[in-house]
Amino acid sequence: MAIFDRAIRRLSLSLSRRRSSLSFSTLSSNPLRVCVVGTGPAGFYTAEKMLKAHQGAEVDIIDRLPTPFGLVRSGVAPDHPDTKIVMNQFSKVAQHERCSFFGNVTLGSSVSLSELRELYHVVVLAYGAESDRALGIPGEYLSGIHSAREFVWWYNGHPDGKNLSPDLKSTDTAVILGQGNVALDVARILLQSTSVLATTDIASHALEALEQSSIRKVYLVGRRGPAQTACTAKELREVLGIKNLCIHINEVDLRKSPEDEEVLKNNRIHRRVYELLSKVAASAPSHPSSSQRELHFVFFRKPDRFLDSGEGSGRVAGVHFEKTMLKAVGPGKQIALGTGSYEDLDCGLVLKSIGYKSVPVDGLPFDHEKGVVPNIKGRVLADNSGDPMLLEKGLYVCGWLKRGPTGIIATNLYCAEETVASISEDVHQGEIASASTLPKPGRQGLLQLLDNRGVRVVPFSAWEKIDSEERRLGNLRSKPREKLTTYEGLLKAATE
């Protein structure tokens, strides 16, 4: 283990010295030093924009995982390889002479936020949302109920998801709460032929479990109607296109109110989704064949409580739903209200796709109700009052921490542009301590601190070794890569 530690430290320090000396000789002896926490799209877009906007800046990106790319690696579905191509762009950012990636560095335990702010002129928090919203209803923690985030991490080989072990054998029915893109991804993975999934980078432990799965029916349940469905047409088409799948949609649910008509008139995404659902409802067979799997779209239902199997096992046996109706509360906005009418849906697996939640760290102002850091265009505020005079100078946010867990990968590009524009404005107006008048240790100081604490830093060159090993293992199975799914395996590959 000591040999491993020394190897990682030598690799990290060597990389830092090489890049730092280059920056010092070609640019400035006291560059603007920037640290970005989080290596998902928000983090990499921020780093890219900073490098372009500030020619003398050094940008370090840290992540708690030994691997970069955040949700592009661990959130994008394995059968969406085209979406993952953006990793090539992010790799070029990490290989920039004024940028360094340091993995296996956890904000809060490896290094504190206050320490980062002492080490760098600018700190940008872009670590996303790694927890889940709770429903707060009875039975929520019965066995067999998981968050969609956990399930996605499980099939994508995230090291924190390997031990989830969802029981796919004991039931033929799964209920997914939510109808957004993540919910559709999860449904597609449960219903897709494993021969199709076998050619992707899905984690092997997930593929083996899916090959033995008894799941034949999946219910996608939403509080509102088809005119408000939160998914995109692209995602919907993909799940509707699964071979040998019978789709169930109650045509009564497709009736439109005047408010629905207004929503569909003004929102092209909702309109296209509604049209697809209507087309499927009109053409779907009334009964599936014995060999078909089933996907049921259920609208106007909200979970009231989860049903226990009653066998002392503490396992979920179903969901008690309250029927809902929509009430207009403003132009183009409707909310779901309970009607007092209930029904049960039997199932042995529940996946909650009701939203991600960001987690605060010590020293970070946080709005627990909204699940975001209070900010104005990325500038962190000292509290939730919204007072622009109460700024945490030098501290910024981007991505889900800034705006909440919404949007697609490209949304983070515009989000990063806004945050970097705020940083640039603050630098030019002298709101951030000048690099020339107040030099900061930056990268060298961070590496020294981590070295003193025995933290095993994984630089980008070590990630490239992990990447190479995963590709090699994948090639043996005719897959694009075979992900290493434990911290031990990832760190071992990083040193070989």
Coordinates of C-alpha atoms in Angstrom, one line a residue:
M1 CA 0.0 0.0 0.0
A2 CA 2.9 2.4 0.8
I3 CA 4.4 1.7 -2.6
F4 CA 1.0 2.5 -4.2
D5 CA 0.8 5.8 -2.3
R6 CA 4.3 6.9 -3.3
A7 CA 3.6 6.0 -6.9
I8 CA 0.4 8.0 -7.0
R9 CA 2.1 11.0 -5.3
R10 CA 5.1 10.9 -7.6
L11 CA 2.8 10.8 -10.6
S12 CA 0.7 13.7 -9.3
L13 CA 3.6 15.9 -8.3
S14 CA 5.4 15.2 -11.6
L15 CA 2.3 16.2 -13.6
S16 CA 1.9 19.3 -11.6
R17 CA 5.5 20.4 -11.9
R18 CA 5.6 19.9 -15.6
R19 CA 2.4 21.9 -16.2
S20 CA 3.2 24.5 -13.6
S21 CA 6.7 25.2 -15.0
L22 CA 5.2 25.6 -18.4
S23 CA 2.6 28.0 -17.2
F24 CA 5.2 30.0 -15.2
S25 CA 7.6 30.3 -18.1
T26 CA 5.2 31.2 -20.8
L27 CA 2.6 33.3 -18.9
S28 CA 3.0 34.8 -15.4
S29 CA 4.8 33.9 -12.2
N30 CA 1.5 34.6 -10.3
P31 CA -1.4 33.4 -12.5
L32 CA -5.0 33.6 -11.5
R33 CA -5.6 30.2 -9.8
V34 CA -9.0 28.6 -10.2
C35 CA -10.3 25.4 -8.7
V36 CA -13.4 23.7 -10.1
V37 CA -15.1 21.0 -7.9
G38 CA -16.8 18.4 -10.0
T39 CA -15.9 17.0 -13.4
G40 CA -19.3 16.5 -14.9
P41 CA -20.5 18.7 -17.8
A42 CA -20.9 21.8 -15.6
G43 CA -17.4 21.5 -14.3
F44 CA -15.7 20.8 -17.6
Y45 CA -17.6 23.5 -19.4
T46 CA -16.6 26.0 -16.7
A47 CA -12.9 25.0 -17.0
E48 CA -13.0 25.3 -20.7
K49 CA -14.6 28.7 -20.6
M50 CA -12.2 29.9 -17.9
L51 CA -9.1 28.8 -19.9
K52 CA -10.4 30.8 -23.0
A53 CA -11.5 33.9 -21.1
H54 CA -8.3 34.2 -18.9
Q55 CA -5.2 33.4 -20.9
G56 CA -3.0 33.5 -17.7
A57 CA -5.2 31.4 -15.5
E58 CA -4.4 27.9 -14.1
V59 CA -7.5 25.7 -13.7
D60 CA -7.5 22.6 -11.5
I61 CA -10.5 20.3 -11.6
I62 CA -11.1 17.9 -8.6
D63 CA -13.5 15.0 -8.2
R64 CA -14.3 12.6 -5.4
L65 CA -14.2 9.7 -7.9
P66 CA -10.9 8.4 -9.5
T67 CA -12.7 8.9 -12.8
P68 CA -13.7 12.1 -14.6
F69 CA -16.9 13.1 -16.5
G70 CA -19.6 12.8 -13.8
L71 CA -23.0 11.9 -15.1
V72 CA -21.7 11.5 -18.7
R73 CA -20.0 8.4 -17.4
S74 CA -22.3 7.3 -14.6
G75 CA -25.7 8.8 -15.7
V76 CA -26.0 8.6 -19.4
A77 CA -27.7 5.3 -20.4
P78 CA -25.3 2.6 -21.8
D79 CA -27.3 2.4 -25.0
H80 CA -26.7 6.1 -25.7
P81 CA -23.0 6.1 -26.9
D82 CA -23.5 9.2 -29.0
T83 CA -24.3 11.3 -26.0
K84 CA -21.0 10.2 -24.4
I85 CA -18.9 11.5 -27.3
V86 CA -18.7 14.8 -25.4
M87 CA -16.0 13.1 -23.2
N88 CA -13.6 13.6 -26.0
Q89 CA -14.1 17.3 -25.8
F90 CA -13.7 17.2 -22.0
S91 CA -10.5 15.2 -22.3
K92 CA -8.9 17.9 -24.4
V93 CA -9.8 20.4 -21.7
A94 CA -8.1 18.2 -19.1
Q95 CA -5.0 17.8 -21.3
H96 CA -4.6 21.6 -21.7
E97 CA -1.3 22.9 -20.5
R98 CA -2.9 25.2 -18.0
C99 CA -5.4 22.6 -16.7
S100 CA -5.1 19.6 -14.3
F101 CA -7.5 16.9 -13.2
F102 CA -7.1 15.4 -9.8
G103 CA -9.4 12.5 -9.0
N104 CA -10.1 10.7 -5.7
V105 CA -10.2 14.1 -3.9
T106 CA -13.3 14.6 -1.8
L107 CA -14.5 18.1 -0.8
G108 CA -15.1 18.0 2.9
S109 CA -12.8 15.1 3.9
S110 CA -9.7 15.3 1.6
V111 CA -9.8 19.1 1.6
S112 CA -12.3 21.6 3.1
L113 CA -14.0 24.4 1.3
S114 CA -12.3 27.0 3.5
E115 CA -8.9 25.5 2.6
L116 CA -9.7 25.6 -1.2
R117 CA -10.7 29.3 -0.8
E118 CA -7.3 29.9 0.8
L119 CA -5.4 28.1 -1.9
Y120 CA -7.2 29.6 -4.9
H121 CA -8.4 33.0 -6.1
V122 CA -11.5 31.5 -7.5
V123 CA -13.4 28.3 -6.4
V124 CA -16.3 27.1 -8.6
L125 CA -18.6 24.4 -7.1
A126 CA -20.0 22.2 -9.8
Y127 CA -20.4 18.8 -8.1
G128 CA -24.0 18.4 -9.0
A129 CA -26.6 16.4 -7.0
E130 CA -25.7 13.1 -5.5
S131 CA -28.7 12.5 -3.2
D132 CA -32.5 12.0 -3.8
R133 CA -35.7 13.8 -3.0
A134 CA -37.9 11.9 -0.5
L135 CA -41.6 11.4 -0.9
G136 CA -42.2 11.5 2.8
I137 CA -45.0 8.9 2.7
P138 CA -45.5 5.7 4.7
G139 CA -43.5 2.6 3.7
E140 CA -40.9 4.6 1.7
Y141 CA -38.0 2.6 3.1
L142 CA -39.4 -0.9 2.5
S143 CA -37.1 -3.4 0.8
G144 CA -37.6 -3.3 -3.0
I145 CA -37.9 0.5 -3.2
H146 CA -34.9 2.3 -4.7
S147 CA -34.2 5.7 -6.2
A148 CA -33.7 5.9 -9.9
R149 CA -30.3 7.5 -9.2
E150 CA -29.2 4.4 -7.3
F151 CA -30.5 2.1 -10.1
V152 CA -28.8 4.2 -12.8
W153 CA -25.5 4.1 -10.9
W154 CA -25.9 0.3 -10.5
Y155 CA -26.2 -0.4 -14.2
N156 CA -23.6 2.2 -15.2
G157 CA -20.9 0.7 -13.0
H158 CA -20.6 3.6 -10.5
P159 CA -18.5 2.3 -7.6
D160 CA -21.1 3.5 -5.1
G161 CA -23.8 1.6 -6.9
K162 CA -22.2 -1.8 -7.3
N163 CA -23.8 -3.3 -4.1
L164 CA -27.4 -2.2 -4.8
S165 CA -28.5 -5.6 -5.9
P166 CA -32.1 -4.9 -6.9
D167 CA -34.3 -8.0 -6.8
L168 CA -35.4 -8.5 -10.3
K169 CA -36.3 -12.2 -9.9
S170 CA -39.1 -12.2 -7.3
T171 CA -41.7 -10.1 -9.2
D172 CA -42.9 -9.6 -12.7
T173 CA -44.0 -6.0 -12.2
A174 CA -42.0 -2.8 -11.6
V175 CA -43.5 0.6 -10.9
I176 CA -41.5 3.7 -11.8
L177 CA -42.6 6.9 -10.1
G178 CA -42.0 9.8 -12.6
Q179 CA -42.2 10.2 -16.3
G180 CA -39.1 12.2 -17.1
N181 CA -36.1 11.2 -19.2
V182 CA -34.4 9.3 -16.3
A183 CA -37.6 7.3 -15.7
L184 CA -37.8 6.4 -19.4
D185 CA -34.1 5.4 -19.3
V186 CA -34.8 3.1 -16.4
A187 CA -37.9 1.6 -18.1
R188 CA -35.9 1.0 -21.3
I189 CA -33.1 -0.8 -19.4
L190 CA -35.7 -3.1 -17.6
L191 CA -37.5 -3.9 -20.8
Q192 CA -34.8 -4.0 -23.5
S193 CA -33.5 -7.2 -24.8
T194 CA -30.2 -8.1 -23.0
S195 CA -28.7 -9.1 -26.4
V196 CA -28.9 -5.4 -27.3
L197 CA -27.5 -4.3 -23.9
A198 CA -24.7 -6.8 -24.1
T199 CA -23.0 -4.7 -26.9
T200 CA -22.9 -1.5 -24.7
D201 CA -20.8 -0.5 -21.7
I202 CA -23.4 -1.6 -19.2
A203 CA -21.8 -3.0 -16.0
S204 CA -21.5 -6.8 -16.2
H205 CA -23.1 -7.3 -12.8
A206 CA -26.2 -5.4 -14.1
L207 CA -26.3 -7.3 -17.4
E208 CA -26.2 -10.7 -15.5
A209 CA -29.0 -9.6 -13.3
L210 CA -31.1 -8.4 -16.2
E211 CA -30.5 -11.7 -18.1
Q212 CA -32.2 -13.5 -15.1
S213 CA -34.9 -10.8 -14.6
S214 CA -38.5 -11.8 -14.2
I215 CA -39.8 -8.3 -14.9
R216 CA -42.4 -8.3 -17.7
K217 CA -44.5 -5.3 -16.8
V218 CA -43.4 -1.8 -16.1
Y219 CA -45.7 1.0 -15.1
L220 CA -44.6 4.6 -15.6
V221 CA -46.7 6.7 -13.3
G222 CA -47.1 10.5 -13.3
R223 CA -49.1 13.0 -11.1
R224 CA -50.2 15.0 -14.1
G225 CA -51.4 14.2 -17.7
P226 CA -49.8 13.5 -21.0
A227 CA -49.7 17.1 -21.9
Q228 CA -47.4 17.8 -19.0
T229 CA -45.1 14.7 -19.4
A230 CA -41.5 15.8 -18.6
C231 CA -39.7 13.6 -21.1
T232 CA -38.4 14.6 -24.5
A233 CA -39.7 13.1 -27.8
K234 CA -36.3 11.5 -28.5
E235 CA -36.4 9.5 -25.3
L236 CA -40.0 8.6 -25.7
R237 CA -39.4 7.3 -29.3
E238 CA -36.6 5.1 -28.0
V239 CA -38.6 3.3 -25.4
L240 CA -41.6 3.0 -27.7
G241 CA -39.3 1.5 -30.3
I242 CA -38.3 -1.5 -28.2
K243 CA -39.0 -4.7 -30.1
N244 CA -41.8 -7.0 -29.0
L245 CA -43.1 -4.5 -26.5
C246 CA -46.9 -3.9 -25.9
I247 CA -47.7 -0.3 -24.9
H248 CA -50.7 0.5 -22.8
I249 CA -52.2 4.1 -22.6
N250 CA -55.7 4.8 -21.5
E251 CA -57.2 7.0 -24.2
V252 CA -59.5 8.7 -21.6
D253 CA -56.3 10.2 -20.2
L254 CA -55.5 11.9 -23.5
R255 CA -58.6 14.2 -23.4
K256 CA -57.4 17.8 -23.4
S257 CA -58.7 20.6 -21.3
P258 CA -58.5 24.3 -22.6
E259 CA -55.4 24.7 -20.4
D260 CA -53.8 21.6 -22.0
E261 CA -54.5 23.1 -25.4
E262 CA -52.7 26.2 -24.4
V263 CA -49.7 24.3 -23.1
L264 CA -49.4 22.2 -26.3
K265 CA -49.8 25.3 -28.4
N266 CA -46.9 27.1 -26.7
N267 CA -44.5 24.3 -26.1
R268 CA -43.2 22.3 -29.0
I269 CA -41.6 19.6 -26.8
H270 CA -44.8 18.8 -24.9
R271 CA -46.7 18.9 -28.2
R272 CA -44.5 16.3 -29.8
V273 CA -44.6 14.0 -26.8
Y274 CA -48.4 14.3 -26.6
E275 CA -48.7 13.5 -30.3
L276 CA -46.5 10.4 -29.9
L277 CA -48.5 9.1 -27.0
S278 CA -51.8 9.7 -28.9
K279 CA -50.5 7.9 -31.9
V280 CA -49.5 4.9 -29.8
A281 CA -52.8 4.8 -27.9
A282 CA -54.7 4.7 -31.1
S283 CA -52.7 1.9 -32.6
A284 CA -51.8 -0.3 -29.6
P285 CA -53.4 -3.8 -29.4
S286 CA -55.8 -4.3 -26.6
H287 CA -54.0 -7.4 -25.3
P288 CA -50.4 -8.4 -25.4
S289 CA -49.2 -11.7 -26.7
S290 CA -47.8 -14.2 -24.2
S291 CA -44.2 -13.4 -25.4
Q292 CA -44.5 -9.6 -25.1
R293 CA -43.3 -7.4 -22.3
E294 CA -45.6 -4.5 -21.3
L295 CA -45.1 -0.8 -20.7
H296 CA -48.0 1.0 -19.1
F297 CA -48.2 4.8 -19.0
V298 CA -50.4 5.8 -16.0
F299 CA -51.4 9.4 -15.6
F300 CA -53.2 11.4 -12.9
R301 CA -51.9 9.3 -10.0
K302 CA -49.8 10.2 -7.0
P303 CA -48.4 7.7 -4.4
D304 CA -50.1 7.9 -1.1
R305 CA -48.3 5.0 0.7
F306 CA -46.4 1.9 -0.1
L307 CA -47.9 -1.5 0.7
D308 CA -46.1 -4.0 2.8
S309 CA -46.2 -7.7 1.8
G310 CA -47.5 -8.5 5.2
E311 CA -45.2 -11.5 5.5
G312 CA -42.8 -9.9 8.0
S313 CA -40.2 -9.5 5.3
G314 CA -40.5 -5.7 5.1
R315 CA -40.8 -6.0 1.3
V316 CA -42.9 -3.7 -0.9
A317 CA -45.9 -5.4 -2.4
G318 CA -47.6 -2.5 -4.1
V319 CA -48.4 1.2 -4.2
H320 CA -51.5 2.9 -2.9
F321 CA -52.3 5.7 -5.3
E322 CA -54.6 8.7 -5.0
K323 CA -56.2 9.8 -8.3
T324 CA -55.5 13.4 -9.2
M325 CA -57.0 16.2 -11.2
L326 CA -55.4 19.3 -12.6
K327 CA -56.1 22.8 -11.4
A328 CA -55.0 25.9 -13.3
V329 CA -52.9 28.2 -11.0
G330 CA -51.7 30.6 -13.7
P331 CA -51.2 31.1 -17.4
G332 CA -50.0 27.7 -18.8
K333 CA -49.5 26.2 -15.3
Q334 CA -51.5 23.5 -13.7
I335 CA -50.9 21.5 -10.5
A336 CA -52.1 18.1 -9.5
L337 CA -54.6 17.9 -6.7
G338 CA -55.8 14.7 -4.9
T339 CA -59.4 13.7 -5.6
G340 CA -59.9 11.5 -2.5
S341 CA -60.3 8.5 -4.8
Y342 CA -57.7 5.7 -4.4
E343 CA -56.5 2.5 -6.1
D344 CA -53.8 -0.1 -5.5
L345 CA -51.2 -1.3 -8.0
D346 CA -49.4 -4.5 -7.1
C347 CA -45.7 -4.7 -7.7
G348 CA -42.5 -6.1 -6.2
L349 CA -40.1 -3.3 -7.3
V350 CA -40.4 0.4 -7.1
L351 CA -38.0 3.0 -8.6
K352 CA -38.5 6.6 -7.6
S353 CA -37.6 9.0 -10.3
I354 CA -38.8 12.1 -8.6
G355 CA -35.7 14.3 -8.7
Y356 CA -32.1 14.5 -7.5
K357 CA -31.0 16.6 -4.5
S358 CA -27.7 18.4 -4.0
V359 CA -25.8 18.0 -0.7
P360 CA -24.2 21.0 1.1
V361 CA -20.7 21.0 2.6
D362 CA -19.4 22.8 5.6
G363 CA -19.0 26.5 5.0
L364 CA -21.4 26.6 2.0
P365 CA -24.6 28.7 2.2
F366 CA -27.4 26.4 1.1
D367 CA -31.1 26.7 0.4
H368 CA -32.5 23.4 1.7
E369 CA -36.0 24.1 0.5
K370 CA -34.9 24.6 -3.1
G371 CA -31.9 22.3 -2.9
V372 CA -29.5 24.9 -4.4
V373 CA -26.8 27.3 -3.3
P374 CA -28.2 30.8 -3.1
N375 CA -26.6 32.7 -6.0
I376 CA -26.9 35.5 -8.5
K377 CA -25.7 34.5 -11.9
G378 CA -23.3 32.0 -10.3
R379 CA -22.1 34.3 -7.6
V380 CA -22.6 32.7 -4.2
L381 CA -24.6 34.7 -1.7
A382 CA -23.9 34.5 2.1
D383 CA -27.5 33.6 2.8
N384 CA -31.0 33.1 1.3
S385 CA -32.1 36.7 1.5
G386 CA -31.1 37.4 -2.1
D387 CA -29.2 40.6 -1.1
P388 CA -26.6 41.1 -3.8
M389 CA -24.4 42.9 -1.3
L390 CA -23.9 39.7 0.7
L391 CA -21.6 38.0 -1.8
E392 CA -19.0 35.3 -0.9
K393 CA -16.2 36.8 -2.8
G394 CA -14.3 34.3 -5.0
L395 CA -16.9 31.6 -4.6
Y396 CA -19.2 30.5 -7.4
V397 CA -21.5 27.7 -8.5
C398 CA -22.5 26.1 -11.8
G399 CA -24.8 23.3 -12.9
W400 CA -27.3 21.6 -10.6
L401 CA -26.0 23.3 -7.5
K402 CA -26.7 26.6 -9.1
R403 CA -30.1 26.1 -10.8
G404 CA -31.4 22.7 -9.5
P405 CA -31.4 19.3 -11.2
T406 CA -32.9 20.2 -14.5
G407 CA -31.8 20.4 -18.1
I408 CA -29.7 18.3 -20.5
I409 CA -25.9 18.2 -21.0
A410 CA -25.9 21.2 -23.2
T411 CA -27.8 23.2 -20.6
N412 CA -24.6 23.2 -18.6
L413 CA -22.8 25.0 -21.4
Y414 CA -25.0 28.1 -21.1
C415 CA -24.9 27.8 -17.3
A416 CA -21.1 27.8 -17.4
E417 CA -21.0 30.8 -19.7
E418 CA -23.0 32.8 -17.3
T419 CA -20.9 31.8 -14.3
V420 CA -17.6 32.5 -16.1
A421 CA -19.0 35.9 -17.3
S422 CA -19.6 36.7 -13.6
I423 CA -16.1 35.7 -12.7
S424 CA -14.6 37.7 -15.5
E425 CA -16.6 40.8 -14.5
D426 CA -15.5 40.4 -10.9
V427 CA -11.9 40.0 -11.9
H428 CA -11.9 43.1 -14.0
Q429 CA -13.7 45.2 -11.4
G430 CA -11.2 44.1 -8.7
E431 CA -13.8 42.1 -6.7
I432 CA -11.4 39.2 -6.7
A433 CA -8.0 39.6 -5.1
S434 CA -5.4 40.3 -7.8
A435 CA -3.1 37.5 -8.6
S436 CA -0.2 39.9 -8.6
T437 CA -1.0 41.6 -5.3
L438 CA -2.1 38.4 -3.5
P439 CA -0.4 35.3 -4.9
K440 CA -2.0 32.0 -4.0
P441 CA -0.4 28.6 -3.8
G442 CA -3.0 26.9 -6.0
R443 CA -2.1 23.6 -7.4
Q444 CA 1.2 23.2 -5.6
G445 CA -0.4 24.0 -2.3
L446 CA -3.3 21.6 -2.9
L447 CA -1.0 18.7 -3.8
Q448 CA 1.2 19.4 -0.8
L449 CA -1.8 19.4 1.5
L450 CA -3.2 16.2 0.0
D451 CA 0.3 14.6 0.2
N452 CA 0.5 15.4 3.9
R453 CA -2.8 13.8 4.5
G454 CA -2.0 10.7 2.5
V455 CA -4.7 11.2 -0.1
R456 CA -4.2 9.1 -3.2
V457 CA -4.5 11.6 -6.0
V458 CA -5.4 10.3 -9.4
P459 CA -4.2 12.7 -12.2
F460 CA -5.5 12.6 -15.7
S461 CA -2.6 10.4 -16.9
A462 CA -3.7 7.8 -14.4
W463 CA -7.3 8.0 -15.6
E464 CA -6.0 7.3 -19.1
K465 CA -4.5 4.1 -17.7
I466 CA -8.0 3.2 -16.3
D467 CA -9.6 4.1 -19.6
S468 CA -7.1 1.9 -21.5
E469 CA -7.7 -1.1 -19.2
E470 CA -11.5 -0.8 -19.4
R471 CA -11.3 -0.7 -23.2
R472 CA -9.0 -3.7 -23.2
L473 CA -11.4 -5.7 -21.0
G474 CA -14.3 -4.5 -23.1
N475 CA -12.7 -5.7 -26.3
L476 CA -12.5 -9.2 -24.8
R477 CA -16.3 -9.2 -24.6
S478 CA -17.1 -7.3 -27.8
K479 CA -18.1 -4.2 -25.8
P480 CA -16.8 -0.6 -26.0
R481 CA -15.5 -0.9 -22.5
E482 CA -15.8 -3.1 -19.4
K483 CA -16.1 -0.6 -16.5
L484 CA -14.1 -1.2 -13.3
T485 CA -16.8 -0.9 -10.6
T486 CA -14.8 -0.8 -7.4
Y487 CA -12.5 1.9 -5.9
E488 CA -9.9 -0.8 -5.4
G489 CA -10.0 -1.9 -9.1
L490 CA -9.9 1.7 -10.4
L491 CA -7.0 2.7 -8.2
K492 CA -5.1 -0.4 -9.1
A493 CA -5.5 0.2 -12.8
A494 CA -4.4 3.8 -12.3
T495 CA -0.9 2.7 -11.2
E496 CA -0.3 -0.2 -13.6

